[in-house]
PDB file of C-alpha atoms in Angstrom:
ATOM      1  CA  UNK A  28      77.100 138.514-215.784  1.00 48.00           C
ATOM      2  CA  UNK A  29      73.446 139.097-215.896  1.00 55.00           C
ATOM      3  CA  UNK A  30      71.552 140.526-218.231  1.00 62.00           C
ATOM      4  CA  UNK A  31      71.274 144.066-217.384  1.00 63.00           C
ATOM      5  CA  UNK A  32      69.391 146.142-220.286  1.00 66.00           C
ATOM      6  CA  UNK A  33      65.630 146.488-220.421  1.00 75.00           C
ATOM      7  CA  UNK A  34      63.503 146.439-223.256  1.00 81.00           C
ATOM      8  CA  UNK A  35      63.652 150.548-223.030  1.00 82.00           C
ATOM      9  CA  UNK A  36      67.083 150.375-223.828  1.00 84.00           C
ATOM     10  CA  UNK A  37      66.353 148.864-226.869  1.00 87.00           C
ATOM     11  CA  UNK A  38      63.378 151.095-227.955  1.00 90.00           C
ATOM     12  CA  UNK A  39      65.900 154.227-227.636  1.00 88.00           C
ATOM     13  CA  UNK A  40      68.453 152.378-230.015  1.00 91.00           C
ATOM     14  CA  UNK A  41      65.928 151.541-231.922  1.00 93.00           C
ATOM     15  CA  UNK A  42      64.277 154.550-232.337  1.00 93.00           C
ATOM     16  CA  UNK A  43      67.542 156.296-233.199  1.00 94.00           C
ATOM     17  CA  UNK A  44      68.445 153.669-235.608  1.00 95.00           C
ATOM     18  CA  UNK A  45      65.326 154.934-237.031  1.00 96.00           C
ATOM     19  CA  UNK A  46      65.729 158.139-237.104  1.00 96.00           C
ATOM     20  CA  UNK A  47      68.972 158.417-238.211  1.00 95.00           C
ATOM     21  CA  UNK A  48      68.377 156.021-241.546  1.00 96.00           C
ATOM     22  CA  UNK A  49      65.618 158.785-242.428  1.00 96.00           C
ATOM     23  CA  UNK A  50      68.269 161.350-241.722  1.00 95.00           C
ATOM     24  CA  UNK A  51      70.784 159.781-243.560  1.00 94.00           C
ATOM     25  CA  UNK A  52      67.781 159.840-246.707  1.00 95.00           C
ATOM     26  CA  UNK A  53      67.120 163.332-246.198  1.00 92.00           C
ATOM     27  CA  UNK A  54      70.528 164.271-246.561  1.00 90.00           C
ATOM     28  CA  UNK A  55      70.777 162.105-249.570  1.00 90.00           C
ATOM     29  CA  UNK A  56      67.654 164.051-251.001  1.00 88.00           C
ATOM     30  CA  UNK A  57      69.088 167.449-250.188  1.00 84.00           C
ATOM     31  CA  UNK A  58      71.651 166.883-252.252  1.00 82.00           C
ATOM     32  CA  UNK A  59      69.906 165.904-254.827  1.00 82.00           C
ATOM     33  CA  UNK A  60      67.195 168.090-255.016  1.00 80.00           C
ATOM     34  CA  UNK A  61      69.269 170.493-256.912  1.00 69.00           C
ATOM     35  CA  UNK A  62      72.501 170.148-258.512  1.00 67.00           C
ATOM     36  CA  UNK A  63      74.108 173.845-258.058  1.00 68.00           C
ATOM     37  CA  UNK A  64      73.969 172.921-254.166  1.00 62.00           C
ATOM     38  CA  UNK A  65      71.197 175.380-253.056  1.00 68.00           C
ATOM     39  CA  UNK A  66      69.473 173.107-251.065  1.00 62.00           C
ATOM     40  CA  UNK A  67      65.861 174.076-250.037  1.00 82.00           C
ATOM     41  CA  UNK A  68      65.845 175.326-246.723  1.00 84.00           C
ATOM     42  CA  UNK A  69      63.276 173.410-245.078  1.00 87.00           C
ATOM     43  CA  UNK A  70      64.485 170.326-246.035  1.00 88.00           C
ATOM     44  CA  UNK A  71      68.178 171.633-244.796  1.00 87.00           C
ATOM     45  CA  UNK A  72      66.764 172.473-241.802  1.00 92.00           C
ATOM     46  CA  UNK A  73      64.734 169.031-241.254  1.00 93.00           C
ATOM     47  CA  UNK A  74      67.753 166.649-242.296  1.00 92.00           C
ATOM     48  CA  UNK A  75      69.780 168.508-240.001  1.00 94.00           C
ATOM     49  CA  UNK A  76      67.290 168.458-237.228  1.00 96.00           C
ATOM     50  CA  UNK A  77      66.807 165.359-237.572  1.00 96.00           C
ATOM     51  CA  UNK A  78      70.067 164.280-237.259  1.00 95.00           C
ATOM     52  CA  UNK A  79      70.261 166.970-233.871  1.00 97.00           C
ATOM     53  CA  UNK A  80      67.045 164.297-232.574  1.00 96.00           C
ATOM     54  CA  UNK A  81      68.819 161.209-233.551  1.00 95.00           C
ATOM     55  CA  UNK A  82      72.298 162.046-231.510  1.00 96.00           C
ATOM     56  CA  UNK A  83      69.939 162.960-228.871  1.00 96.00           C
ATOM     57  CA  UNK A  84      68.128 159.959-228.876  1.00 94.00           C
ATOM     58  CA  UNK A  85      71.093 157.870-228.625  1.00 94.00           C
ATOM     59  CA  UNK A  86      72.660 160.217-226.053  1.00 94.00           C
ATOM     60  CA  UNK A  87      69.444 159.245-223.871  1.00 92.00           C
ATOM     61  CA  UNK A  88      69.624 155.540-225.347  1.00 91.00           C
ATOM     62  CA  UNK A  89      73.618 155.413-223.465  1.00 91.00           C
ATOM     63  CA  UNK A  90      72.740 157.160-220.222  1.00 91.00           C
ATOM     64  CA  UNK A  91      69.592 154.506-220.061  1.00 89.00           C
ATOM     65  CA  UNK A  92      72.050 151.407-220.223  1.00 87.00           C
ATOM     66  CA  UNK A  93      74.003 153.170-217.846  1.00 88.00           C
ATOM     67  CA  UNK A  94      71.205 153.425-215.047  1.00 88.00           C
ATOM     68  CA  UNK A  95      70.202 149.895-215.925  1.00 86.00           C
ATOM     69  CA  UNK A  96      73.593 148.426-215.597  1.00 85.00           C
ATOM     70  CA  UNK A  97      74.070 150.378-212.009  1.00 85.00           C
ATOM     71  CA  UNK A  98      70.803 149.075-210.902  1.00 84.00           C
ATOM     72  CA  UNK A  99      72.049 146.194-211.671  1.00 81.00           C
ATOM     73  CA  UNK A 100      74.854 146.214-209.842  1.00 81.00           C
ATOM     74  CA  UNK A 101      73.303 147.354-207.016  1.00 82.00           C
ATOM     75  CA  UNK A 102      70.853 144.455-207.236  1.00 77.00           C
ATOM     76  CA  UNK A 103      74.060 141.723-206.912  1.00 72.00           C
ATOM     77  CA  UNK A 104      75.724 143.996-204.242  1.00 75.00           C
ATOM     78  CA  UNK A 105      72.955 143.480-201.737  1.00 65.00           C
TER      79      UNK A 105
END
């Protein structure tokens, strides 16, 4: 089987690998920010955000591979 993924595959994996390890901090952060769990709203409202971006990126990142590995296929068809 041939190698069917581009390089902007990877950079929407990658980028949602990103985004969700500074997601992942923010939500740490939130919940540490203050101990009676009244988080600050912005920062509520950016980790969760943030974490709305990242599942979109690697909704995108999926449906990428997808078209790659079609156009791929349609490459050996013919």
């Amino acid at each position: 089987m041939a190698h069917t993924y581009t390089r902007m595959t990877h950079v929407w994996f990658v980028a949602a690998a990103i985004t969700g390890i500074v997601s992942g901090f923010l939500h740490i952060v939130r919940t540490q920010v203050t101990k009676d769990g009244s988080a600050p709203i912005p920062l509520t409202v950016l980790a969760y955000g943030l974490t709305a971006v990242t599942a979109l990126l690697i909704f995108r990142g999926i449906m990428v591979a997808a078209y790659e590995q079609d156009q791929a296929a349609q490459r050996d068809r013919h």
